[in-house]
């Protein structure tokens, strides 16, 4: 359990460090954060995944918050479902976020 927590903290630190380059801009579209429209979030996600958003759903949590759940048509005709932070246009899943930053920083 301790290794898992330590790994999670390390991962979040790495993501934060790569995001620290300019935390006021989206890493792919370079649009100012917070993103203010559903359209800007869709554009950011299409840029990140090099795909086409097929469906957008707003999901409400038990705490009263909400996020976007997007279905994205990506290469090879595959569909990927991703939960997206409505303010940043970035995935909520830290593992998914880290893999995207690795691709962007290549």
PDB file of N, CA and C in Angstrom:
ATOM      1  N   UNK A   1       0.835  -1.196   0.000  1.00  0.00           N
ATOM      2  CA  UNK A   1       0.000   0.000   0.000  1.00  0.00           C
ATOM      3  C   UNK A   1       0.877   1.257   0.000  1.00  0.00           C
ATOM      4  N   UNK A   2       1.951   1.217   0.767  1.00  0.00           N
ATOM      5  CA  UNK A   2       2.848   2.367   0.848  1.00  0.00           C
ATOM      6  C   UNK A   2       3.495   2.639  -0.504  1.00  0.00           C
ATOM      7  N   UNK A   3       3.879   1.561  -1.230  1.00  0.00           N
ATOM      8  CA  UNK A   3       4.486   1.744  -2.544  1.00  0.00           C
ATOM      9  C   UNK A   3       3.490   2.372  -3.514  1.00  0.00           C
ATOM     10  N   UNK A   4       2.234   1.948  -3.425  1.00  0.00           N
ATOM     11  CA  UNK A   4       1.199   2.504  -4.302  1.00  0.00           C
ATOM     12  C   UNK A   4       1.026   4.001  -4.047  1.00  0.00           C
ATOM     13  N   UNK A   5       0.940   4.390  -2.791  1.00  0.00           N
ATOM     14  CA  UNK A   5       0.765   5.801  -2.441  1.00  0.00           C
ATOM     15  C   UNK A   5       1.984   6.606  -2.881  1.00  0.00           C
ATOM     16  N   UNK A   6       3.160   6.056  -2.641  1.00  0.00           N
ATOM     17  CA  UNK A   6       4.384   6.736  -3.049  1.00  0.00           C
ATOM     18  C   UNK A   6       4.453   6.911  -4.557  1.00  0.00           C
ATOM     19  N   UNK A   7       4.060   5.861  -5.292  1.00  0.00           N
ATOM     20  CA  UNK A   7       4.047   5.933  -6.749  1.00  0.00           C
ATOM     21  C   UNK A   7       3.052   6.957  -7.252  1.00  0.00           C
ATOM     22  N   UNK A   8       1.882   7.004  -6.615  1.00  0.00           N
ATOM     23  CA  UNK A   8       0.850   7.964  -7.014  1.00  0.00           C
ATOM     24  C   UNK A   8       1.332   9.399  -6.778  1.00  0.00           C
ATOM     25  N   UNK A   9       1.989   9.625  -5.653  1.00  0.00           N
ATOM     26  CA  UNK A   9       2.503  10.961  -5.346  1.00  0.00           C
ATOM     27  C   UNK A   9       3.586  11.348  -6.353  1.00  0.00           C
ATOM     28  N   UNK A  10       4.483  10.407  -6.658  1.00  0.00           N
ATOM     29  CA  UNK A  10       5.538  10.683  -7.634  1.00  0.00           C
ATOM     30  C   UNK A  10       4.941  11.020  -8.995  1.00  0.00           C
ATOM     31  N   UNK A  11       3.940  10.256  -9.404  1.00  0.00           N
ATOM     32  CA  UNK A  11       3.295  10.498 -10.688  1.00  0.00           C
ATOM     33  C   UNK A  11       2.673  11.889 -10.726  1.00  0.00           C
ATOM     34  N   UNK A  12       1.964  12.267  -9.671  1.00  0.00           N
ATOM     35  CA  UNK A  12       1.344  13.582  -9.627  1.00  0.00           C
ATOM     36  C   UNK A  12       2.383  14.692  -9.659  1.00  0.00           C
ATOM     37  N   UNK A  13       3.521  14.464  -9.005  1.00  0.00           N
ATOM     38  CA  UNK A  13       4.603  15.457  -9.033  1.00  0.00           C
ATOM     39  C   UNK A  13       5.162  15.620 -10.446  1.00  0.00           C
ATOM     40  N   UNK A  14       5.334  14.500 -11.145  1.00  0.00           N
ATOM     41  CA  UNK A  14       5.839  14.571 -12.522  1.00  0.00           C
ATOM     42  C   UNK A  14       4.866  15.303 -13.431  1.00  0.00           C
ATOM     43  N   UNK A  15       3.589  15.016 -13.270  1.00  0.00           N
ATOM     44  CA  UNK A  15       2.574  15.697 -14.073  1.00  0.00           C
ATOM     45  C   UNK A  15       2.566  17.182 -13.749  1.00  0.00           C
ATOM     46  N   UNK A  16       2.634  17.505 -12.473  1.00  0.00           N
ATOM     47  CA  UNK A  16       2.636  18.912 -12.064  1.00  0.00           C
ATOM     48  C   UNK A  16       3.862  19.636 -12.608  1.00  0.00           C
ATOM     49  N   UNK A  17       5.007  18.962 -12.609  1.00  0.00           N
ATOM     50  CA  UNK A  17       6.227  19.587 -13.121  1.00  0.00           C
ATOM     51  C   UNK A  17       6.110  19.879 -14.608  1.00  0.00           C
ATOM     52  N   UNK A  18       5.547  18.935 -15.370  1.00  0.00           N
ATOM     53  CA  UNK A  18       5.414  19.193 -16.799  1.00  0.00           C
ATOM     54  C   UNK A  18       4.352  20.243 -17.074  1.00  0.00           C
ATOM     55  N   UNK A  19       3.335  20.304 -16.237  1.00  0.00           N
ATOM     56  CA  UNK A  19       2.275  21.299 -16.381  1.00  0.00           C
ATOM     57  C   UNK A  19       2.761  22.671 -15.936  1.00  0.00           C
ATOM     58  N   UNK A  20       3.793  22.699 -15.109  1.00  0.00           N
ATOM     59  CA  UNK A  20       4.297  23.948 -14.556  1.00  0.00           C
ATOM     60  C   UNK A  20       4.935  24.843 -15.617  1.00  0.00           C
ATOM     61  N   UNK A  21       5.182  24.313 -16.806  1.00  0.00           N
ATOM     62  CA  UNK A  21       5.775  25.141 -17.860  1.00  0.00           C
ATOM     63  C   UNK A  21       4.956  26.412 -18.065  1.00  0.00           C
ATOM     64  N   UNK A  22       3.657  26.300 -18.146  1.00  0.00           N
ATOM     65  CA  UNK A  22       2.755  27.447 -18.170  1.00  0.00           C
ATOM     66  C   UNK A  22       1.370  26.958 -17.769  1.00  0.00           C
ATOM     67  N   UNK A  23       1.092  26.962 -16.465  1.00  0.00           N
ATOM     68  CA  UNK A  23      -0.176  26.417 -15.975  1.00  0.00           C
ATOM     69  C   UNK A  23      -1.397  27.246 -16.367  1.00  0.00           C
ATOM     70  N   UNK A  24      -1.190  28.411 -16.985  1.00  0.00           N
ATOM     71  CA  UNK A  24      -2.327  29.231 -17.395  1.00  0.00           C
ATOM     72  C   UNK A  24      -2.769  28.938 -18.824  1.00  0.00           C
ATOM     73  N   UNK A  25      -2.050  28.052 -19.511  1.00  0.00           N
ATOM     74  CA  UNK A  25      -2.355  27.715 -20.907  1.00  0.00           C
ATOM     75  C   UNK A  25      -2.569  26.210 -21.049  1.00  0.00           C
ATOM     76  N   UNK A  26      -3.498  25.836 -21.930  1.00  0.00           N
ATOM     77  CA  UNK A  26      -3.703  24.424 -22.227  1.00  0.00           C
ATOM     78  C   UNK A  26      -2.472  23.928 -22.976  1.00  0.00           C
ATOM     79  N   UNK A  27      -1.938  22.748 -22.634  1.00  0.00           N
ATOM     80  CA  UNK A  27      -0.670  22.298 -23.230  1.00  0.00           C
ATOM     81  C   UNK A  27      -0.738  21.996 -24.725  1.00  0.00           C
ATOM     82  N   UNK A  28      -1.913  21.806 -25.269  1.00  0.00           N
ATOM     83  CA  UNK A  28      -2.021  21.463 -26.687  1.00  0.00           C
ATOM     84  C   UNK A  28      -2.523  22.646 -27.525  1.00  0.00           C
ATOM     85  N   UNK A  29      -3.599  23.278 -27.089  1.00  0.00           N
ATOM     86  CA  UNK A  29      -4.165  24.390 -27.855  1.00  0.00           C
ATOM     87  C   UNK A  29      -3.578  25.736 -27.460  1.00  0.00           C
ATOM     88  N   UNK A  30      -2.947  25.796 -26.301  1.00  0.00           N
ATOM     89  CA  UNK A  30      -2.367  27.022 -25.732  1.00  0.00           C
ATOM     90  C   UNK A  30      -3.423  28.077 -25.425  1.00  0.00           C
ATOM     91  N   UNK A  31      -4.665  27.627 -25.290  1.00  0.00           N
ATOM     92  CA  UNK A  31      -5.749  28.526 -24.906  1.00  0.00           C
ATOM     93  C   UNK A  31      -5.658  28.795 -23.399  1.00  0.00           C
ATOM     94  N   UNK A  32      -6.040  29.981 -22.992  1.00  0.00           N
ATOM     95  CA  UNK A  32      -5.986  30.360 -21.583  1.00  0.00           C
ATOM     96  C   UNK A  32      -6.944  29.508 -20.752  1.00  0.00           C
ATOM     97  N   UNK A  33      -6.445  29.031 -19.612  1.00  0.00           N
ATOM     98  CA  UNK A  33      -7.248  28.261 -18.653  1.00  0.00           C
ATOM     99  C   UNK A  33      -7.723  29.221 -17.579  1.00  0.00           C
ATOM    100  N   UNK A  34      -8.962  29.170 -17.128  1.00  0.00           N
ATOM    101  CA  UNK A  34      -9.938  28.111 -17.373  1.00  0.00           C
ATOM    102  C   UNK A  34     -10.616  28.251 -18.725  1.00  0.00           C
ATOM    103  N   UNK A  35     -10.886  27.114 -19.331  1.00  0.00           N
ATOM    104  CA  UNK A  35     -11.649  27.088 -20.569  1.00  0.00           C
ATOM    105  C   UNK A  35     -13.086  27.461 -20.224  1.00  0.00           C
ATOM    106  N   UNK A  36     -13.723  28.212 -21.077  1.00  0.00           N
ATOM    107  CA  UNK A  36     -15.018  28.777 -20.694  1.00  0.00           C
ATOM    108  C   UNK A  36     -16.214  28.192 -21.433  1.00  0.00           C
ATOM    109  N   UNK A  37     -15.969  27.426 -22.493  1.00  0.00           N
ATOM    110  CA  UNK A  37     -17.101  26.887 -23.242  1.00  0.00           C
ATOM    111  C   UNK A  37     -16.895  25.403 -23.513  1.00  0.00           C
ATOM    112  N   UNK A  38     -18.008  24.729 -23.769  1.00  0.00           N
ATOM    113  CA  UNK A  38     -17.934  23.315 -24.147  1.00  0.00           C
ATOM    114  C   UNK A  38     -17.150  23.158 -25.444  1.00  0.00           C
ATOM    115  N   UNK A  39     -17.327  24.094 -26.359  1.00  0.00           N
ATOM    116  CA  UNK A  39     -16.611  24.049 -27.636  1.00  0.00           C
ATOM    117  C   UNK A  39     -15.095  24.100 -27.427  1.00  0.00           C
ATOM    118  N   UNK A  40     -14.622  24.948 -26.519  1.00  0.00           N
ATOM    119  CA  UNK A  40     -13.180  25.039 -26.286  1.00  0.00           C
ATOM    120  C   UNK A  40     -12.642  23.756 -25.648  1.00  0.00           C
ATOM    121  N   UNK A  41     -13.446  23.106 -24.804  1.00  0.00           N
ATOM    122  CA  UNK A  41     -13.036  21.825 -24.208  1.00  0.00           C
ATOM    123  C   UNK A  41     -12.959  20.753 -25.302  1.00  0.00           C
ATOM    124  N   UNK A  42     -13.942  20.720 -26.184  1.00  0.00           N
ATOM    125  CA  UNK A  42     -13.942  19.749 -27.278  1.00  0.00           C
ATOM    126  C   UNK A  42     -12.723  19.958 -28.167  1.00  0.00           C
ATOM    127  N   UNK A  43     -12.410  21.200 -28.496  1.00  0.00           N
ATOM    128  CA  UNK A  43     -11.236  21.488 -29.328  1.00  0.00           C
ATOM    129  C   UNK A  43      -9.951  21.044 -28.631  1.00  0.00           C
ATOM    130  N   UNK A  44      -9.862  21.277 -27.326  1.00  0.00           N
ATOM    131  CA  UNK A  44      -8.674  20.881 -26.567  1.00  0.00           C
ATOM    132  C   UNK A  44      -8.509  19.363 -26.571  1.00  0.00           C
ATOM    133  N   UNK A  45      -9.606  18.643 -26.383  1.00  0.00           N
ATOM    134  CA  UNK A  45      -9.551  17.183 -26.347  1.00  0.00           C
ATOM    135  C   UNK A  45      -9.223  16.619 -27.733  1.00  0.00           C
ATOM    136  N   UNK A  46      -9.805  17.193 -28.769  1.00  0.00           N
ATOM    137  CA  UNK A  46      -9.482  16.733 -30.119  1.00  0.00           C
ATOM    138  C   UNK A  46      -8.008  16.964 -30.432  1.00  0.00           C
ATOM    139  N   UNK A  47      -7.458  18.041 -29.948  1.00  0.00           N
ATOM    140  CA  UNK A  47      -6.034  18.317 -30.136  1.00  0.00           C
ATOM    141  C   UNK A  47      -5.178  17.294 -29.374  1.00  0.00           C
ATOM    142  N   UNK A  48      -5.531  17.029 -28.131  1.00  0.00           N
ATOM    143  CA  UNK A  48      -4.763  16.088 -27.314  1.00  0.00           C
ATOM    144  C   UNK A  48      -4.754  14.674 -27.893  1.00  0.00           C
ATOM    145  N   UNK A  49      -5.910  14.216 -28.326  1.00  0.00           N
ATOM    146  CA  UNK A  49      -6.051  12.830 -28.759  1.00  0.00           C
ATOM    147  C   UNK A  49      -5.941  12.651 -30.265  1.00  0.00           C
ATOM    148  N   UNK A  50      -5.786  13.756 -31.006  1.00  0.00           N
ATOM    149  CA  UNK A  50      -5.708  13.692 -32.464  1.00  0.00           C
ATOM    150  C   UNK A  50      -6.875  12.866 -33.007  1.00  0.00           C
ATOM    151  N   UNK A  51      -8.066  13.177 -32.495  1.00  0.00           N
ATOM    152  CA  UNK A  51      -9.264  12.447 -32.878  1.00  0.00           C
ATOM    153  C   UNK A  51     -10.444  13.390 -33.010  1.00  0.00           C
ATOM    154  N   UNK A  52     -11.615  12.821 -33.079  1.00  0.00           N
ATOM    155  CA  UNK A  52     -12.847  13.581 -33.255  1.00  0.00           C
ATOM    156  C   UNK A  52     -13.804  13.227 -32.133  1.00  0.00           C
ATOM    157  N   UNK A  53     -14.311  14.228 -31.421  1.00  0.00           N
ATOM    158  CA  UNK A  53     -15.267  13.988 -30.348  1.00  0.00           C
ATOM    159  C   UNK A  53     -16.612  13.631 -30.964  1.00  0.00           C
ATOM    160  N   UNK A  54     -17.141  12.472 -30.564  1.00  0.00           N
ATOM    161  CA  UNK A  54     -18.408  11.978 -31.106  1.00  0.00           C
ATOM    162  C   UNK A  54     -19.584  12.290 -30.188  1.00  0.00           C
ATOM    163  N   UNK A  55     -19.322  12.392 -28.877  1.00  0.00           N
ATOM    164  CA  UNK A  55     -20.413  12.624 -27.931  1.00  0.00           C
ATOM    165  C   UNK A  55     -19.871  13.331 -26.698  1.00  0.00           C
ATOM    166  N   UNK A  56     -20.640  14.288 -26.197  1.00  0.00           N
ATOM    167  CA  UNK A  56     -20.292  15.021 -24.982  1.00  0.00           C
ATOM    168  C   UNK A  56     -21.443  14.878 -23.988  1.00  0.00           C
ATOM    169  N   UNK A  57     -21.107  14.476 -22.766  1.00  0.00           N
ATOM    170  CA  UNK A  57     -22.103  14.345 -21.705  1.00  0.00           C
ATOM    171  C   UNK A  57     -21.584  15.067 -20.468  1.00  0.00           C
ATOM    172  N   UNK A  58     -22.450  15.836 -19.816  1.00  0.00           N
ATOM    173  CA  UNK A  58     -22.092  16.433 -18.537  1.00  0.00           C
ATOM    174  C   UNK A  58     -22.526  15.466 -17.436  1.00  0.00           C
ATOM    175  N   UNK A  59     -21.591  15.102 -16.566  1.00  0.00           N
ATOM    176  CA  UNK A  59     -21.855  14.152 -15.492  1.00  0.00           C
ATOM    177  C   UNK A  59     -21.770  14.894 -14.166  1.00  0.00           C
ATOM    178  N   UNK A  60     -22.802  14.786 -13.355  1.00  0.00           N
ATOM    179  CA  UNK A  60     -22.813  15.418 -12.032  1.00  0.00           C
ATOM    180  C   UNK A  60     -22.384  14.401 -10.983  1.00  0.00           C
ATOM    181  N   UNK A  61     -21.568  14.853 -10.026  1.00  0.00           N
ATOM    182  CA  UNK A  61     -21.120  13.982  -8.940  1.00  0.00           C
ATOM    183  C   UNK A  61     -22.048  14.144  -7.745  1.00  0.00           C
ATOM    184  N   UNK A  62     -21.905  13.252  -6.779  1.00  0.00           N
ATOM    185  CA  UNK A  62     -22.711  13.337  -5.557  1.00  0.00           C
ATOM    186  C   UNK A  62     -22.399  14.592  -4.749  1.00  0.00           C
ATOM    187  N   UNK A  63     -21.196  15.152  -4.937  1.00  0.00           N
ATOM    188  CA  UNK A  63     -20.781  16.356  -4.205  1.00  0.00           C
ATOM    189  C   UNK A  63     -21.287  17.635  -4.861  1.00  0.00           C
ATOM    190  N   UNK A  64     -21.990  17.506  -5.989  1.00  0.00           N
ATOM    191  CA  UNK A  64     -22.517  18.690  -6.655  1.00  0.00           C
ATOM    192  C   UNK A  64     -21.611  19.234  -7.740  1.00  0.00           C
ATOM    193  N   UNK A  65     -20.407  18.671  -7.890  1.00  0.00           N
ATOM    194  CA  UNK A  65     -19.510  19.075  -8.971  1.00  0.00           C
ATOM    195  C   UNK A  65     -19.954  18.397 -10.257  1.00  0.00           C
ATOM    196  N   UNK A  66     -19.278  18.707 -11.345  1.00  0.00           N
ATOM    197  CA  UNK A  66     -19.568  18.043 -12.606  1.00  0.00           C
ATOM    198  C   UNK A  66     -18.312  18.007 -13.466  1.00  0.00           C
ATOM    199  N   UNK A  67     -18.353  17.126 -14.451  1.00  0.00           N
ATOM    200  CA  UNK A  67     -17.268  17.009 -15.414  1.00  0.00           C
ATOM    201  C   UNK A  67     -17.858  16.558 -16.742  1.00  0.00           C
ATOM    202  N   UNK A  68     -17.046  16.654 -17.793  1.00  0.00           N
ATOM    203  CA  UNK A  68     -17.471  16.178 -19.101  1.00  0.00           C
ATOM    204  C   UNK A  68     -17.020  14.731 -19.276  1.00  0.00           C
ATOM    205  N   UNK A  69     -17.882  13.928 -19.871  1.00  0.00           N
ATOM    206  CA  UNK A  69     -17.481  12.599 -20.319  1.00  0.00           C
ATOM    207  C   UNK A  69     -17.575  12.636 -21.847  1.00  0.00           C
ATOM    208  N   UNK A  70     -16.442  12.450 -22.501  1.00  0.00           N
ATOM    209  CA  UNK A  70     -16.383  12.551 -23.954  1.00  0.00           C
ATOM    210  C   UNK A  70     -16.069  11.200 -24.563  1.00  0.00           C
ATOM    211  N   UNK A  71     -16.746  10.907 -25.661  1.00  0.00           N
ATOM    212  CA  UNK A  71     -16.427   9.739 -26.475  1.00  0.00           C
ATOM    213  C   UNK A  71     -15.686  10.266 -27.691  1.00  0.00           C
ATOM    214  N   UNK A  72     -14.468   9.745 -27.890  1.00  0.00           N
ATOM    215  CA  UNK A  72     -13.577  10.252 -28.925  1.00  0.00           C
ATOM    216  C   UNK A  72     -13.294   9.154 -29.939  1.00  0.00           C
ATOM    217  N   UNK A  73     -13.473   9.480 -31.214  1.00  0.00           N
ATOM    218  CA  UNK A  73     -13.109   8.569 -32.285  1.00  0.00           C
ATOM    219  C   UNK A  73     -11.637   8.800 -32.589  1.00  0.00           C
ATOM    220  N   UNK A  74     -10.809   7.790 -32.292  1.00  0.00           N
ATOM    221  CA  UNK A  74      -9.363   7.931 -32.483  1.00  0.00           C
ATOM    222  C   UNK A  74      -8.905   7.027 -33.627  1.00  0.00           C
ATOM    223  N   UNK A  75      -7.624   7.065 -33.914  1.00  0.00           N
ATOM    224  CA  UNK A  75      -7.084   6.336 -35.058  1.00  0.00           C
ATOM    225  C   UNK A  75      -7.486   4.864 -35.027  1.00  0.00           C
ATOM    226  N   UNK A  76      -7.644   4.318 -36.204  1.00  0.00           N
ATOM    227  CA  UNK A  76      -8.029   2.922 -36.323  1.00  0.00           C
ATOM    228  C   UNK A  76      -9.514   2.687 -36.110  1.00  0.00           C
ATOM    229  N   UNK A  77     -10.297   3.779 -36.021  1.00  0.00           N
ATOM    230  CA  UNK A  77     -11.736   3.640 -35.840  1.00  0.00           C
ATOM    231  C   UNK A  77     -12.146   3.268 -34.427  1.00  0.00           C
ATOM    232  N   UNK A  78     -11.222   3.347 -33.479  1.00  0.00           N
ATOM    233  CA  UNK A  78     -11.538   3.007 -32.092  1.00  0.00           C
ATOM    234  C   UNK A  78     -12.231   4.175 -31.407  1.00  0.00           C
ATOM    235  N   UNK A  79     -13.038   3.853 -30.397  1.00  0.00           N
ATOM    236  CA  UNK A  79     -13.699   4.882 -29.596  1.00  0.00           C
ATOM    237  C   UNK A  79     -13.160   4.796 -28.177  1.00  0.00           C
ATOM    238  N   UNK A  80     -12.771   5.941 -27.663  1.00  0.00           N
ATOM    239  CA  UNK A  80     -12.225   6.032 -26.305  1.00  0.00           C
ATOM    240  C   UNK A  80     -13.134   6.944 -25.505  1.00  0.00           C
ATOM    241  N   UNK A  81     -13.491   6.537 -24.293  1.00  0.00           N
ATOM    242  CA  UNK A  81     -14.298   7.364 -23.396  1.00  0.00           C
ATOM    243  C   UNK A  81     -13.384   7.939 -22.333  1.00  0.00           C
ATOM    244  N   UNK A  82     -13.429   9.271 -22.169  1.00  0.00           N
ATOM    245  CA  UNK A  82     -12.531   9.960 -21.247  1.00  0.00           C
ATOM    246  C   UNK A  82     -13.321  10.966 -20.420  1.00  0.00           C
ATOM    247  N   UNK A  83     -13.049  10.998 -19.111  1.00  0.00           N
ATOM    248  CA  UNK A  83     -13.625  12.001 -18.215  1.00  0.00           C
ATOM    249  C   UNK A  83     -12.697  13.208 -18.205  1.00  0.00           C
ATOM    250  N   UNK A  84     -13.260  14.390 -18.464  1.00  0.00           N
ATOM    251  CA  UNK A  84     -12.465  15.602 -18.671  1.00  0.00           C
ATOM    252  C   UNK A  84     -12.847  16.692 -17.673  1.00  0.00           C
ATOM    253  N   UNK A  85     -11.842  17.344 -17.126  1.00  0.00           N
ATOM    254  CA  UNK A  85     -12.044  18.493 -16.251  1.00  0.00           C
ATOM    255  C   UNK A  85     -12.570  19.647 -17.107  1.00  0.00           C
ATOM    256  N   UNK A  86     -13.732  20.226 -16.759  1.00  0.00           N
ATOM    257  CA  UNK A  86     -14.320  21.271 -17.603  1.00  0.00           C
ATOM    258  C   UNK A  86     -13.537  22.588 -17.605  1.00  0.00           C
ATOM    259  N   UNK A  87     -12.689  22.794 -16.615  1.00  0.00           N
ATOM    260  CA  UNK A  87     -11.915  24.034 -16.572  1.00  0.00           C
ATOM    261  C   UNK A  87     -10.608  23.933 -17.334  1.00  0.00           C
ATOM    262  N   UNK A  88      -9.968  22.760 -17.303  1.00  0.00           N
ATOM    263  CA  UNK A  88      -8.653  22.627 -17.922  1.00  0.00           C
ATOM    264  C   UNK A  88      -8.677  21.932 -19.273  1.00  0.00           C
ATOM    265  N   UNK A  89      -9.729  21.160 -19.555  1.00  0.00           N
ATOM    266  CA  UNK A  89      -9.770  20.394 -20.793  1.00  0.00           C
ATOM    267  C   UNK A  89      -8.823  19.211 -20.768  1.00  0.00           C
ATOM    268  N   UNK A  90      -8.419  18.798 -19.575  1.00  0.00           N
ATOM    269  CA  UNK A  90      -7.489  17.681 -19.410  1.00  0.00           C
ATOM    270  C   UNK A  90      -8.188  16.511 -18.726  1.00  0.00           C
ATOM    271  N   UNK A  91      -7.706  15.284 -18.951  1.00  0.00           N
ATOM    272  CA  UNK A  91      -8.324  14.117 -18.320  1.00  0.00           C
ATOM    273  C   UNK A  91      -8.250  14.173 -16.795  1.00  0.00           C
ATOM    274  N   UNK A  92      -9.284  13.643 -16.150  1.00  0.00           N
ATOM    275  CA  UNK A  92      -9.304  13.561 -14.692  1.00  0.00           C
ATOM    276  C   UNK A  92      -8.441  12.419 -14.180  1.00  0.00           C
ATOM    277  N   UNK A  93      -8.279  11.369 -14.968  1.00  0.00           N
ATOM    278  CA  UNK A  93      -7.483  10.208 -14.583  1.00  0.00           C
ATOM    279  C   UNK A  93      -5.997  10.559 -14.650  1.00  0.00           C
ATOM    280  N   UNK A  94      -5.278  10.497 -13.513  1.00  0.00           N
ATOM    281  CA  UNK A  94      -3.865  10.895 -13.516  1.00  0.00           C
ATOM    282  C   UNK A  94      -2.988  10.030 -14.420  1.00  0.00           C
ATOM    283  N   UNK A  95      -3.305   8.758 -14.578  1.00  0.00           N
ATOM    284  CA  UNK A  95      -2.517   7.885 -15.452  1.00  0.00           C
ATOM    285  C   UNK A  95      -2.698   8.317 -16.906  1.00  0.00           C
ATOM    286  N   UNK A  96      -3.923   8.600 -17.290  1.00  0.00           N
ATOM    287  CA  UNK A  96      -4.221   9.082 -18.640  1.00  0.00           C
ATOM    288  C   UNK A  96      -3.530  10.429 -18.892  1.00  0.00           C
ATOM    289  N   UNK A  97      -3.577  11.300 -17.905  1.00  0.00           N
ATOM    290  CA  UNK A  97      -2.952  12.615 -18.023  1.00  0.00           C
ATOM    291  C   UNK A  97      -1.442  12.489 -18.210  1.00  0.00           C
ATOM    292  N   UNK A  98      -0.827  11.607 -17.440  1.00  0.00           N
ATOM    293  CA  UNK A  98       0.617  11.418 -17.548  1.00  0.00           C
ATOM    294  C   UNK A  98       0.996  10.890 -18.938  1.00  0.00           C
ATOM    295  N   UNK A  99       0.236   9.938 -19.455  1.00  0.00           N
ATOM    296  CA  UNK A  99       0.569   9.392 -20.772  1.00  0.00           C
ATOM    297  C   UNK A  99       0.415  10.462 -21.856  1.00  0.00           C
ATOM    298  N   UNK A 100      -0.577  11.341 -21.724  1.00  0.00           N
ATOM    299  CA  UNK A 100      -0.726  12.432 -22.694  1.00  0.00           C
ATOM    300  C   UNK A 100       0.446  13.397 -22.636  1.00  0.00           C
ATOM    301  N   UNK A 101       0.897  13.724 -21.426  1.00  0.00           N
ATOM    302  CA  UNK A 101       2.041  14.630 -21.307  1.00  0.00           C
ATOM    303  C   UNK A 101       3.308  14.013 -21.892  1.00  0.00           C
ATOM    304  N   UNK A 102       3.454  12.695 -21.756  1.00  0.00           N
ATOM    305  CA  UNK A 102       4.623  12.040 -22.363  1.00  0.00           C
ATOM    306  C   UNK A 102       4.580  12.195 -23.881  1.00  0.00           C
ATOM    307  N   UNK A 103       3.388  12.046 -24.467  1.00  0.00           N
ATOM    308  CA  UNK A 103       3.246  12.175 -25.916  1.00  0.00           C
ATOM    309  C   UNK A 103       3.492  13.621 -26.351  1.00  0.00           C
ATOM    310  N   UNK A 104       2.946  14.581 -25.620  1.00  0.00           N
ATOM    311  CA  UNK A 104       3.100  16.002 -25.967  1.00  0.00           C
ATOM    312  C   UNK A 104       4.559  16.437 -25.880  1.00  0.00           C
ATOM    313  N   UNK A 105       5.286  15.961 -24.878  1.00  0.00           N
ATOM    314  CA  UNK A 105       6.651  16.418 -24.651  1.00  0.00           C
ATOM    315  C   UNK A 105       7.686  15.713 -25.513  1.00  0.00           C
ATOM    316  N   UNK A 106       7.267  14.807 -26.397  1.00  0.00           N
ATOM    317  CA  UNK A 106       8.228  14.122 -27.289  1.00  0.00           C
ATOM    318  C   UNK A 106       8.665  15.009 -28.405  1.00  0.00           C
TER     319      UNK A 106
END
